[in-house]
PDB file of C-alpha atoms in Angstrom:
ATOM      1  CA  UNK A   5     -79.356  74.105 -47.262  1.00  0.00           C
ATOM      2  CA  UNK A   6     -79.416  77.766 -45.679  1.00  0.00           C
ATOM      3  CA  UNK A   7     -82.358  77.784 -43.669  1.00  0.00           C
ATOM      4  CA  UNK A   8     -82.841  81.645 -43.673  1.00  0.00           C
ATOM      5  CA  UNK A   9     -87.171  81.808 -42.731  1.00  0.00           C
ATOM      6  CA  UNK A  10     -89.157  79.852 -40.879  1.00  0.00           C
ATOM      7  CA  UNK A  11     -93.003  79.215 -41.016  1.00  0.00           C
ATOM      8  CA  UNK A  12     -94.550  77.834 -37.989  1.00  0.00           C
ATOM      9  CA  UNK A  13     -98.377  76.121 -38.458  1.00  0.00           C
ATOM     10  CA  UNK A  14    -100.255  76.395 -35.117  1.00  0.00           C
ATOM     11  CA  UNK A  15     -99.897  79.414 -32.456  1.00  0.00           C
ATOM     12  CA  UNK A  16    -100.687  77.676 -29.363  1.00  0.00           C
ATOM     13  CA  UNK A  17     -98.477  77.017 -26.648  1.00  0.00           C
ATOM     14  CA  UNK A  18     -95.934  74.979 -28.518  1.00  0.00           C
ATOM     15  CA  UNK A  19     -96.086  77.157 -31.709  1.00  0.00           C
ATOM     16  CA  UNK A  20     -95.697  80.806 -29.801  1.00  0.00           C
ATOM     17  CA  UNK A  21     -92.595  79.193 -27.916  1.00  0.00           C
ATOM     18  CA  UNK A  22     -91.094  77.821 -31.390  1.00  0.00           C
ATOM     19  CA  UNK A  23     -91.813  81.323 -32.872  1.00  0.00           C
ATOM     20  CA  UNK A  24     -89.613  83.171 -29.938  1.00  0.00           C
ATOM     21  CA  UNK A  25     -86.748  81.121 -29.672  1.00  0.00           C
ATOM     22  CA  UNK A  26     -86.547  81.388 -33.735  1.00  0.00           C
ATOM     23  CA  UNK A  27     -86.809  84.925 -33.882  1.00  0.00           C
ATOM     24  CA  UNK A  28     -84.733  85.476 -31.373  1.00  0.00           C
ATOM     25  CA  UNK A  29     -82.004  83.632 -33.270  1.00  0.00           C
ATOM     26  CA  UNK A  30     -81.973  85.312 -36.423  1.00  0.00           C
ATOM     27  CA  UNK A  31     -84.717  83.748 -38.386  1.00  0.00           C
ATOM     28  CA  UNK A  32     -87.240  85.571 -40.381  1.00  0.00           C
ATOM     29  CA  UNK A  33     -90.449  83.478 -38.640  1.00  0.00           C
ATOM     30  CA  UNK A  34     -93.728  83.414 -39.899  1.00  0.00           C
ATOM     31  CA  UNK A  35     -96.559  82.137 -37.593  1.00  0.00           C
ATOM     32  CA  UNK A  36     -99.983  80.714 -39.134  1.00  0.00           C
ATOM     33  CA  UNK A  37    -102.946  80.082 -37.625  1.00  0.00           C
ATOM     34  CA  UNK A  38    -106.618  79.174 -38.486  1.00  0.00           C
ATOM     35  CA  UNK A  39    -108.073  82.102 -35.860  1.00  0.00           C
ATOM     36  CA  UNK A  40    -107.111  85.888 -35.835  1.00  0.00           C
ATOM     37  CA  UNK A  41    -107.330  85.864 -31.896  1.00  0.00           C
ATOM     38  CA  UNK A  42    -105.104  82.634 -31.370  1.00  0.00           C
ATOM     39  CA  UNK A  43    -102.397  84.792 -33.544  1.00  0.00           C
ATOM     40  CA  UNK A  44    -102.930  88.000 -31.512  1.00  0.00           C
ATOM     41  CA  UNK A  45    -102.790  86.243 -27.964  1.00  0.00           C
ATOM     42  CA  UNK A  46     -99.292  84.319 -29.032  1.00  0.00           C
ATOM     43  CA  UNK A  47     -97.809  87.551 -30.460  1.00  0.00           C
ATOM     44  CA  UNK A  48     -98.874  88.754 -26.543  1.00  0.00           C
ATOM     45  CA  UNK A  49     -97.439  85.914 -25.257  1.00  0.00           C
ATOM     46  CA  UNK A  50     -94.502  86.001 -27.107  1.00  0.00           C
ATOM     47  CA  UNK A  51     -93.564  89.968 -26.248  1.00  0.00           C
ATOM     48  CA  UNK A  52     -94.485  89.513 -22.463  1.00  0.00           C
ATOM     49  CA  UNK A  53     -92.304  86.284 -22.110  1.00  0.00           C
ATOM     50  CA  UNK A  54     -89.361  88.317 -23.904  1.00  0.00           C
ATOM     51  CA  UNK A  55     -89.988  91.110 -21.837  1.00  0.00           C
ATOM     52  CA  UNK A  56     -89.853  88.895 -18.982  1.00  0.00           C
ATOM     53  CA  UNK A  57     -86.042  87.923 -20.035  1.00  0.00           C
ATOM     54  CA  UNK A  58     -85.548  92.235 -20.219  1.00  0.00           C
ATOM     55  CA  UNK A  59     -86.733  92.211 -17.205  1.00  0.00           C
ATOM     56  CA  UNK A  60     -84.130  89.600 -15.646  1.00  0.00           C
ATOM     57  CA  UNK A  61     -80.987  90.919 -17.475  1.00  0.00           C
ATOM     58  CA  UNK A  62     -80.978  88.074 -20.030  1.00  0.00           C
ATOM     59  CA  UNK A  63     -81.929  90.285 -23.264  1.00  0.00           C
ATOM     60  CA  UNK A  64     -81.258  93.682 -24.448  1.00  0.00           C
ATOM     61  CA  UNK A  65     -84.082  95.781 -24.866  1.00  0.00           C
ATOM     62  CA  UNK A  66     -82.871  95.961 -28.622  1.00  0.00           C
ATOM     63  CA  UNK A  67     -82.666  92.139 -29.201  1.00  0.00           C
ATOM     64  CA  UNK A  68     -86.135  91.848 -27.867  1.00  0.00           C
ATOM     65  CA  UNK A  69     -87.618  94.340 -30.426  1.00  0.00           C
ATOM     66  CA  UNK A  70     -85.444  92.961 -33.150  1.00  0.00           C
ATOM     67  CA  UNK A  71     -87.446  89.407 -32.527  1.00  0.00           C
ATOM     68  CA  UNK A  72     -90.673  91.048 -32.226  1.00  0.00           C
ATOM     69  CA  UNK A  73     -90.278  92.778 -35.558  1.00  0.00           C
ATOM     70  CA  UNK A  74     -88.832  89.127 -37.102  1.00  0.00           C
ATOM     71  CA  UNK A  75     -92.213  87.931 -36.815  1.00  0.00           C
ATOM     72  CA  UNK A  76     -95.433  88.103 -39.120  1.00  0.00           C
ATOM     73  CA  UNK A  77     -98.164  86.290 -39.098  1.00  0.00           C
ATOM     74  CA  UNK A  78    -100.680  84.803 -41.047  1.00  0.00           C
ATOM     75  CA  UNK A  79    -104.257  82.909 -41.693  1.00  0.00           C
ATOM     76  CA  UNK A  80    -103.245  81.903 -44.720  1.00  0.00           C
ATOM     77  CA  UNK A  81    -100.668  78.742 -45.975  1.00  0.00           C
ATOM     78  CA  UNK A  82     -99.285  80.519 -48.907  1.00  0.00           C
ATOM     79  CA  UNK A  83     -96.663  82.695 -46.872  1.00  0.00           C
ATOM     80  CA  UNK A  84     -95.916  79.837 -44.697  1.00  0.00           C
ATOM     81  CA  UNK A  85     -94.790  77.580 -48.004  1.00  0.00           C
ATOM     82  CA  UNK A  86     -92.536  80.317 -49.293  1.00  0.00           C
ATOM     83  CA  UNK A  87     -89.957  79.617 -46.369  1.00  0.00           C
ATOM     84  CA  UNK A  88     -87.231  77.527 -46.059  1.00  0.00           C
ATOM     85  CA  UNK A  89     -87.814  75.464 -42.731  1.00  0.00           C
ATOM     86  CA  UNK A  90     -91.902  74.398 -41.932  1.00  0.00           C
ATOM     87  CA  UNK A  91     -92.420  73.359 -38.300  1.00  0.00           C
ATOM     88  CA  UNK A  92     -96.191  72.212 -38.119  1.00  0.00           C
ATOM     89  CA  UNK A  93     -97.426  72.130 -33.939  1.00  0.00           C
ATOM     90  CA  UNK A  94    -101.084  71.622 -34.362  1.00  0.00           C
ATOM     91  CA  UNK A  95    -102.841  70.147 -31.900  1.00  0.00           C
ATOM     92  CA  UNK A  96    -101.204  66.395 -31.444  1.00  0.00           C
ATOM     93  CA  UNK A  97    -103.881  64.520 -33.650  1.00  0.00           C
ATOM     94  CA  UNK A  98    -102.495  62.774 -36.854  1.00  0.00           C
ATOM     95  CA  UNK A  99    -106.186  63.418 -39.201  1.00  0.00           C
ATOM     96  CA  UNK A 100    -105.677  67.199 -38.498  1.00  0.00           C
ATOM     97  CA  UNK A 101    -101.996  67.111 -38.892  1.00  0.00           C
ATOM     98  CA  UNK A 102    -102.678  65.549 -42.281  1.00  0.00           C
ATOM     99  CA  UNK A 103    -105.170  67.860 -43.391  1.00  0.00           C
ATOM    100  CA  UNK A 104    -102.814  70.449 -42.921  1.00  0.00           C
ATOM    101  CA  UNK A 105     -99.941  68.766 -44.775  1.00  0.00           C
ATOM    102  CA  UNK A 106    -102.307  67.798 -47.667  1.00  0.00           C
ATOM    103  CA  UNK A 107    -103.776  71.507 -47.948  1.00  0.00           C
ATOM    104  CA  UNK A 108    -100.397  73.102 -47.703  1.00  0.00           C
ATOM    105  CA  UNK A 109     -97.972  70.876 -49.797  1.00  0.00           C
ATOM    106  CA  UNK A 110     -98.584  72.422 -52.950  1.00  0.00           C
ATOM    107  CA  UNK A 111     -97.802  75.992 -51.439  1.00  0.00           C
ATOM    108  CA  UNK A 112     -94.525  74.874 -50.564  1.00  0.00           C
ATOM    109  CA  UNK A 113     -91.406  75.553 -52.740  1.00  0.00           C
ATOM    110  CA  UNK A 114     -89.395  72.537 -53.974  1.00  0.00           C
ATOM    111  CA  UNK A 115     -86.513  72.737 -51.628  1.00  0.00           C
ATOM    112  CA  UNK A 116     -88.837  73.344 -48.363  1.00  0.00           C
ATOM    113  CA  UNK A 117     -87.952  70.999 -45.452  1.00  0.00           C
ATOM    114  CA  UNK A 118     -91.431  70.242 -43.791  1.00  0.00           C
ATOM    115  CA  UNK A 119     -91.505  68.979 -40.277  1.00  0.00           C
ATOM    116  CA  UNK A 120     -93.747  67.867 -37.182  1.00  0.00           C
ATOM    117  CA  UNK A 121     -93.853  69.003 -33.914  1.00  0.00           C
ATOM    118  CA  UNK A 122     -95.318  65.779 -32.978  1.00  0.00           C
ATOM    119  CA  UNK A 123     -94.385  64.330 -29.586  1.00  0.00           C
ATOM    120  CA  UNK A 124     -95.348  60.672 -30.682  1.00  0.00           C
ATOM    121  CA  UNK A 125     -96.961  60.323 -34.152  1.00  0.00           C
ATOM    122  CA  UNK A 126     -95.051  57.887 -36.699  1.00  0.00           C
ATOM    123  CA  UNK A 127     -92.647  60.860 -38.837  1.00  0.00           C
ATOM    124  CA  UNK A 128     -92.554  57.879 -41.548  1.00  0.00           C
ATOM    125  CA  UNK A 129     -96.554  57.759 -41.893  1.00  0.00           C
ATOM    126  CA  UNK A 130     -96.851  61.119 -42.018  1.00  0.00           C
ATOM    127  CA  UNK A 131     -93.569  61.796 -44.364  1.00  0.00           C
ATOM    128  CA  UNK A 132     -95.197  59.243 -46.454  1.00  0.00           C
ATOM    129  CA  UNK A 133     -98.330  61.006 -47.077  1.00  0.00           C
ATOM    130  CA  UNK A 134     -96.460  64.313 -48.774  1.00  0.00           C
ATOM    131  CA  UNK A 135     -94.599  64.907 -51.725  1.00  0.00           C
ATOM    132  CA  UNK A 136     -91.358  64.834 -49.935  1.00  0.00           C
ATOM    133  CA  UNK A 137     -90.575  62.012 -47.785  1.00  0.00           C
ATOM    134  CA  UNK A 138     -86.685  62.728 -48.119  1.00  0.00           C
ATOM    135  CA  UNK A 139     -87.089  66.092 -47.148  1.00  0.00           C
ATOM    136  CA  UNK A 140     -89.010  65.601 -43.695  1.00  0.00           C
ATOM    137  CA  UNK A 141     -88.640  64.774 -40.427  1.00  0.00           C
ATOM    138  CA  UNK A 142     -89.545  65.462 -36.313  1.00  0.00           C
ATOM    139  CA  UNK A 143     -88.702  68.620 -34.859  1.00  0.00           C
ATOM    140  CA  UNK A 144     -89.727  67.771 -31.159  1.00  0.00           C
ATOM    141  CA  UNK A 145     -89.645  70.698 -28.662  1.00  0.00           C
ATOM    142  CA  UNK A 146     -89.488  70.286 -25.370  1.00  0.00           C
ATOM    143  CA  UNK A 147     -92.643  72.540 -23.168  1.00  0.00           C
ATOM    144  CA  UNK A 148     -92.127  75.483 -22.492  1.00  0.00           C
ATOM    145  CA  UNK A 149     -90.051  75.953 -25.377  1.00  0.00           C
ATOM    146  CA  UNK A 150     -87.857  79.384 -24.228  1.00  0.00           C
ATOM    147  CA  UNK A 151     -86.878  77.715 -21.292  1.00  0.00           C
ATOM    148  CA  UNK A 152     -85.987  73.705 -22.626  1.00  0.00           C
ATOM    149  CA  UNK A 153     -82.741  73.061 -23.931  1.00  0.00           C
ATOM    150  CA  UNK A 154     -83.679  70.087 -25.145  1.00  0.00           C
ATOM    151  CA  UNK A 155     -84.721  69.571 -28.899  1.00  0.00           C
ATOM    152  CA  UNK A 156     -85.665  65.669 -30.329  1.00  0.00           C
ATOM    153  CA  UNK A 157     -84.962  65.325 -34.483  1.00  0.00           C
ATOM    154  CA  UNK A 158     -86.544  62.341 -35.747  1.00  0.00           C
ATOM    155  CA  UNK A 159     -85.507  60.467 -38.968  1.00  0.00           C
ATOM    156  CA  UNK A 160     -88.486  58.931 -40.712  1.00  0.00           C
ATOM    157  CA  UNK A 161     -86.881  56.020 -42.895  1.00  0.00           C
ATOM    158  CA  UNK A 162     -86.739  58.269 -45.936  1.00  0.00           C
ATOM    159  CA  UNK A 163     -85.751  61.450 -44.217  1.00  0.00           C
ATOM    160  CA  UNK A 164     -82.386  62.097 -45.979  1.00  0.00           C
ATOM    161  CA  UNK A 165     -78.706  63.113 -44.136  1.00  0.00           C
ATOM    162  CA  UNK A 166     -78.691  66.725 -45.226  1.00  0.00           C
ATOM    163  CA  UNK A 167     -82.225  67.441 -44.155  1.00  0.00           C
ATOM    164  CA  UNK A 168     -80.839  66.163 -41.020  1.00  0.00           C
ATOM    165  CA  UNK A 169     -77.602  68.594 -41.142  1.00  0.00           C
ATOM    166  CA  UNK A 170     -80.072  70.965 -41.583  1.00  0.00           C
ATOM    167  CA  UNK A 171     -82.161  70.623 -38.828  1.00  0.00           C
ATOM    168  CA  UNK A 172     -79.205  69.809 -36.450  1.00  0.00           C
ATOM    169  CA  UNK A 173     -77.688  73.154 -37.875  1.00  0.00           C
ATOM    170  CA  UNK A 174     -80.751  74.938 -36.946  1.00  0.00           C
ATOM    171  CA  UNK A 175     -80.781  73.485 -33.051  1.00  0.00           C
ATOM    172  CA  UNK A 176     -77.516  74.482 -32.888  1.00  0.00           C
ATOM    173  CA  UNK A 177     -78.149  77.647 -33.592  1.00  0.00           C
ATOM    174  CA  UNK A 178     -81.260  78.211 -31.451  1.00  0.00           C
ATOM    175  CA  UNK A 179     -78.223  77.596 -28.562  1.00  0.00           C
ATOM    176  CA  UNK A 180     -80.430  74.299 -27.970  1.00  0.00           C
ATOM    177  CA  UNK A 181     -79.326  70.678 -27.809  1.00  0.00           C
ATOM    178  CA  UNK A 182     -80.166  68.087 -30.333  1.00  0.00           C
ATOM    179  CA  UNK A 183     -81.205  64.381 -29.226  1.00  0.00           C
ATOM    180  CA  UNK A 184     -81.764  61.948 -32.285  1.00  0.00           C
ATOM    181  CA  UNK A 185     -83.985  59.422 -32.317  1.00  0.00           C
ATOM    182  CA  UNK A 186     -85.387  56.578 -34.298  1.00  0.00           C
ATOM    183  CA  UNK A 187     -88.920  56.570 -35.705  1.00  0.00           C
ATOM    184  CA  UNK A 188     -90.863  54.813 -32.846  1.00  0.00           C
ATOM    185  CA  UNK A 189     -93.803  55.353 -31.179  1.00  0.00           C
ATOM    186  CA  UNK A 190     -93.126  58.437 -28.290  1.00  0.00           C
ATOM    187  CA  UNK A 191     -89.370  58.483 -29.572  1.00  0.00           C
ATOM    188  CA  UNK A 192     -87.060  59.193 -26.321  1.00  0.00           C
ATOM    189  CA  UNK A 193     -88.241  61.759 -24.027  1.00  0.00           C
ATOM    190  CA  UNK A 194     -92.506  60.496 -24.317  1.00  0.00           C
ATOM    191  CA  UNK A 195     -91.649  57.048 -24.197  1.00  0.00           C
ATOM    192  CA  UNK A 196     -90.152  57.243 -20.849  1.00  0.00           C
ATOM    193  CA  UNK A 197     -91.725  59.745 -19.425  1.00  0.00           C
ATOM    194  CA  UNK A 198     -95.358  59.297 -20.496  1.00  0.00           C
ATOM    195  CA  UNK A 199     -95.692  56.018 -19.246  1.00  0.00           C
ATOM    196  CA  UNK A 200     -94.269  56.982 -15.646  1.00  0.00           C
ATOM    197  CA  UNK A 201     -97.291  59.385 -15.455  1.00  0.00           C
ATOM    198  CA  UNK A 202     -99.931  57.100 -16.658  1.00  0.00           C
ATOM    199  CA  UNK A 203     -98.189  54.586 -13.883  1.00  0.00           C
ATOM    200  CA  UNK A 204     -98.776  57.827 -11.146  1.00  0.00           C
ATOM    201  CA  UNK A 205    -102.722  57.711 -12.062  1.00  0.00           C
ATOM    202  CA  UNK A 206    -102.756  54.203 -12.170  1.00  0.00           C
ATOM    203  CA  UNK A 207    -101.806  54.633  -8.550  1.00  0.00           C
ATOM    204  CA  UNK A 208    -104.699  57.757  -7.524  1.00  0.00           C
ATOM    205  CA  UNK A 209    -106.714  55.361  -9.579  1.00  0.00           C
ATOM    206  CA  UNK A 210    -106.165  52.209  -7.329  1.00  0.00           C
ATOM    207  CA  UNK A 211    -105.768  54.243  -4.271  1.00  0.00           C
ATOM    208  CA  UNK A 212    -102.509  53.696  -3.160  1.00  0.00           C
ATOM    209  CA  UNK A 213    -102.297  57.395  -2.620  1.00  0.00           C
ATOM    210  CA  UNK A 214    -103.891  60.908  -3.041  1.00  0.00           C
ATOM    211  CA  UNK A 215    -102.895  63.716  -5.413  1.00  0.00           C
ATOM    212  CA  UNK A 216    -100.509  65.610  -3.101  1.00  0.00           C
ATOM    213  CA  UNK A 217     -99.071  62.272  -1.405  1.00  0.00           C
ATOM    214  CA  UNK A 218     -98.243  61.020  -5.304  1.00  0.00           C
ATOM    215  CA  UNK A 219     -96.365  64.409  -6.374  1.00  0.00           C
ATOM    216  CA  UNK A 220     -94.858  64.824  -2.767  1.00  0.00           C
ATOM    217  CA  UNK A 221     -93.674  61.351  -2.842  1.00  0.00           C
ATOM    218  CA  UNK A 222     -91.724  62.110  -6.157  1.00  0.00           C
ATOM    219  CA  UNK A 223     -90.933  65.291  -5.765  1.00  0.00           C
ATOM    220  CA  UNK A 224     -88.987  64.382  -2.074  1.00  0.00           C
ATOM    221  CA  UNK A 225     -88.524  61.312  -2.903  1.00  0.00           C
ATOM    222  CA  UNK A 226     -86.993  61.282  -6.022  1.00  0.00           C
ATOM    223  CA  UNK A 227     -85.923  64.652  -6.435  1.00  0.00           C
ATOM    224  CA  UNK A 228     -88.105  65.711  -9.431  1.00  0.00           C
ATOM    225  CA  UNK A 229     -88.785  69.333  -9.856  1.00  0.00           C
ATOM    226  CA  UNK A 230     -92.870  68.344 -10.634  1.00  0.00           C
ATOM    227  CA  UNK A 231     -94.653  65.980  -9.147  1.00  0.00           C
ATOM    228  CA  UNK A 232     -95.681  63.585 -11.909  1.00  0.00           C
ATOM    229  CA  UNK A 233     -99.846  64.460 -11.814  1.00  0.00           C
ATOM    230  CA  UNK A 234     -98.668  67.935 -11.960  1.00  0.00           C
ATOM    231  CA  UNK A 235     -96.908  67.809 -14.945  1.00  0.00           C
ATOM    232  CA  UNK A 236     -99.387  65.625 -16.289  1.00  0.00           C
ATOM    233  CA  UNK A 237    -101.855  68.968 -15.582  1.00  0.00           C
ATOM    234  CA  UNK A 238     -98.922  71.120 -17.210  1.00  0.00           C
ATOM    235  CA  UNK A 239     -98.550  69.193 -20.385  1.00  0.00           C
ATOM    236  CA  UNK A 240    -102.262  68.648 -20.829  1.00  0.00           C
ATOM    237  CA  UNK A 241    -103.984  65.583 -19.747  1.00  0.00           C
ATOM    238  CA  UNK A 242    -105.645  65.285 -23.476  1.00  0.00           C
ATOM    239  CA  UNK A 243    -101.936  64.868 -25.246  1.00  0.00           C
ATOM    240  CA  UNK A 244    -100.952  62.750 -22.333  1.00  0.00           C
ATOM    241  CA  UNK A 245    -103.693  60.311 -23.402  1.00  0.00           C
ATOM    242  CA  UNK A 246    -102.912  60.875 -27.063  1.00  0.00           C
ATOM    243  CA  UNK A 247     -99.290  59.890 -26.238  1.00  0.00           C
ATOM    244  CA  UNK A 248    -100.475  56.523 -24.174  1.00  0.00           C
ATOM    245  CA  UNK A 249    -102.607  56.139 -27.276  1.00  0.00           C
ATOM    246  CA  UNK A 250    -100.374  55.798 -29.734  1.00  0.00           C
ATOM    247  CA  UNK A 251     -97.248  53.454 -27.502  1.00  0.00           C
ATOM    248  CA  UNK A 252    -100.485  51.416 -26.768  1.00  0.00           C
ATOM    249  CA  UNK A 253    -101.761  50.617 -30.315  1.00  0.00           C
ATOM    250  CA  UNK A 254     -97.765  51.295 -31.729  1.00  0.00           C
ATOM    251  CA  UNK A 255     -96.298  48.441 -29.656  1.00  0.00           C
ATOM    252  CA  UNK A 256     -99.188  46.663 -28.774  1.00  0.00           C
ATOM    253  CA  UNK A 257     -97.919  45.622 -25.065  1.00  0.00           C
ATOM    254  CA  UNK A 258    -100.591  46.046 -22.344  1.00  0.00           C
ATOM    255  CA  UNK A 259     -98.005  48.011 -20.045  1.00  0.00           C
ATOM    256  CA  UNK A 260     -98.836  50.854 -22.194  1.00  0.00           C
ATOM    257  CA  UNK A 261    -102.477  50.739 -21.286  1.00  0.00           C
ATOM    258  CA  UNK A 262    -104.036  54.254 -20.574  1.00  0.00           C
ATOM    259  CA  UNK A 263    -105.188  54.705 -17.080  1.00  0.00           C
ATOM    260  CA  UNK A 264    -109.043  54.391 -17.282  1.00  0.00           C
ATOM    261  CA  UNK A 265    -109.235  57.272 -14.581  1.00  0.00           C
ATOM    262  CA  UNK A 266    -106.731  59.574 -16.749  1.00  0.00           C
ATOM    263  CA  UNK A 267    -109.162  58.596 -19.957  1.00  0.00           C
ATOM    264  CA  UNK A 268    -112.346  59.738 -17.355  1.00  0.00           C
ATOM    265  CA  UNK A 269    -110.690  63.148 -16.654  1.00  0.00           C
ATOM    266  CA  UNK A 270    -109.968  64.300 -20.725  1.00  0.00           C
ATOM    267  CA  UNK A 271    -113.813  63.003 -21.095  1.00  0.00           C
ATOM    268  CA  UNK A 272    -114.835  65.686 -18.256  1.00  0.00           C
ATOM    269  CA  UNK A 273    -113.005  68.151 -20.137  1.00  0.00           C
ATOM    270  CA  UNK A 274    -110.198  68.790 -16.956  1.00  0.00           C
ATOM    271  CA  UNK A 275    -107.515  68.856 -19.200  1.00  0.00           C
ATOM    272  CA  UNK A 276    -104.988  70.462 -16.932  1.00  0.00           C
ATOM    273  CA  UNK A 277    -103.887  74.340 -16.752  1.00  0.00           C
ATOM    274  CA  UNK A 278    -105.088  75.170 -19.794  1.00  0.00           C
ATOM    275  CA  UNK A 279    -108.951  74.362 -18.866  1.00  0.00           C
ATOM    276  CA  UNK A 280    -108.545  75.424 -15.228  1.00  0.00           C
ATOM    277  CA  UNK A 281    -109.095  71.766 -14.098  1.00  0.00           C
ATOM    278  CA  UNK A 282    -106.990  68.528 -14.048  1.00  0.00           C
ATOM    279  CA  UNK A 283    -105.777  66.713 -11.027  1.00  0.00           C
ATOM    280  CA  UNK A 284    -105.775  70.079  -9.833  1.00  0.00           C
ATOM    281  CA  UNK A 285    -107.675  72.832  -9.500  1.00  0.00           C
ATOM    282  CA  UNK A 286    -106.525  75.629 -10.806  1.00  0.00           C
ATOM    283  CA  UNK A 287    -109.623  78.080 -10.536  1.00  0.00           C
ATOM    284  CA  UNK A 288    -108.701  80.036  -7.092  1.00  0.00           C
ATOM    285  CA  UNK A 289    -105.728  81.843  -5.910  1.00  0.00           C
ATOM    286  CA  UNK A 290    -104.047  78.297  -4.905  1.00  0.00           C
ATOM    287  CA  UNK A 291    -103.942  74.907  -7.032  1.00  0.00           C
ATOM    288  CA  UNK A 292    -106.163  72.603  -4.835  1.00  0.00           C
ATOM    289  CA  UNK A 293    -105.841  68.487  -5.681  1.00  0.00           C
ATOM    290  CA  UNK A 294    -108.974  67.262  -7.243  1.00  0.00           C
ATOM    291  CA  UNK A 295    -108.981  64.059  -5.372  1.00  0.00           C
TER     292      UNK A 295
END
């Protein structure tokens, strides 16, 4: 199929980084949300983040405003199930993924691929659920989405081989590099990584060291980039849980146990960099560890 328009459900962080990398390969994108300002602040996002790439030399000034103009957007579902390609990145919770699904299946036009954004959710449950099992599948960004070359596609056990050409063709396009994986809980990237960050508040939790010793530790000591607690703070602390949710009652092994302290934090509402708070504080002019 020639995927020629795209319609993205969901303008946060996820969806405004889906919608620039699309438009700025060639697709004809059209971005949905439930809220007029959540639409207006990613279209900001979106220019200031390609003007940043002006800025550096990586993008003409006509490519940028080419992208910009390859982009509508939209309360409604009805434009969204006119395209060809449906990438749904609502917040990672499957009863609000499904009400979207169920309200905008009957929109969509018969040779639609629909697909999920989802960084852990079962692709066959919620494949199931719609009127086109065959036809859908997980189209797993990495965060932040300009920047990751990294793309997961997800077969559900229905999900058919040229919805997967399709999808593959579209990655390739994007410049981006496709990872398949099988339909478990987390698939590749969550599964690992998830778990290693739950492990890093297990140990604030028990005390064997603070905030800043933790990311130090890793960062130093094992050469990542992040510190684990501040990633966890990047990627939000609330999908982190959802993620160690889902391995936990998906697999049913206690090593996938949330962290009671991590559960403690998303209850306080410190959900990371998006709510100013997390393991760190992001309120002042500096982050400053919250423990």
């Amino acid at each position: 199929m020639d995927i020629g328009s795209v319609g993205i459900i969901g303008a946060g962080q996820m969806g405004n980084g889906i919608a620039h990398v699309m438009a700025l390969a060639g697709y004809d994108v059209v971005l949905n949300d439930v809220s007029q300002e959540a639409l207006d602040g990613a279209l900001g996002r979106i220019e200031k983040n390609l003007d940043r790439q002006v800025s550096k030399g990586k993008l003409e000034q006509e490519m940028r405003d080419a992208a910009v103009a390859r982009i509508s957007t939209t309360l409604e579902l009805d434009p969204v199930g006119q395209c060809d390609l449906v990438i749904e990145a609502a917040t990672e919770r499957e009863e609000v993924k499904q009400k979207i699904f169920d309200a905008l299946v009957p929109k969509l036009k018969p040779e639609t691929i629909l697909t999920s954004n989802t960084s852990s959710i079962s692709i066959t449950r919620l494949a199931s659920r719609t009127d086109r099992p065959e036809r859908f599948m997980g189209f797993h960004f990495m965060n932040p989405v300009p920047v990751m070359s990294l793309v997961e596609l997800i077969r559900g056990i229905a999900t058919d081989q040229e919805t997967y050409e399709a999808c593959l063709a579209v990655v390739e396009k994007l410049g981006k590099t496709a990872a398949s994986a099988e339909d478990f809980p987390a698939f590749i990237v969550n599964r690992i990584l998830v778990p290693m960050i739950n492990e890093a508040v297990y140990t604030l939790y028990e005390g064997v060291g603070n905030v800043s010793s933790i990311d130090e530790a890793m960062k130093l000591g094992a050469n990542h980039p992040m510190g684990p607690l501040e990633l966890a703070d990047f990627i939000g602390l609330d999908t982190c849980l959802a993620i160690m949710n889902v391995l936990h009652d998906g697999l049913a092994d206690t090593k996938y146990r949330p962290c009671p302290l991590l559960t403690k934090y998303v209850e306080a509402g410190w959900l990371g960099r998006k709510a100013g708070r997390g393991f760190y504080d992001y309120r002042g002019d500096t982050p400053v560890p919250t423990r």
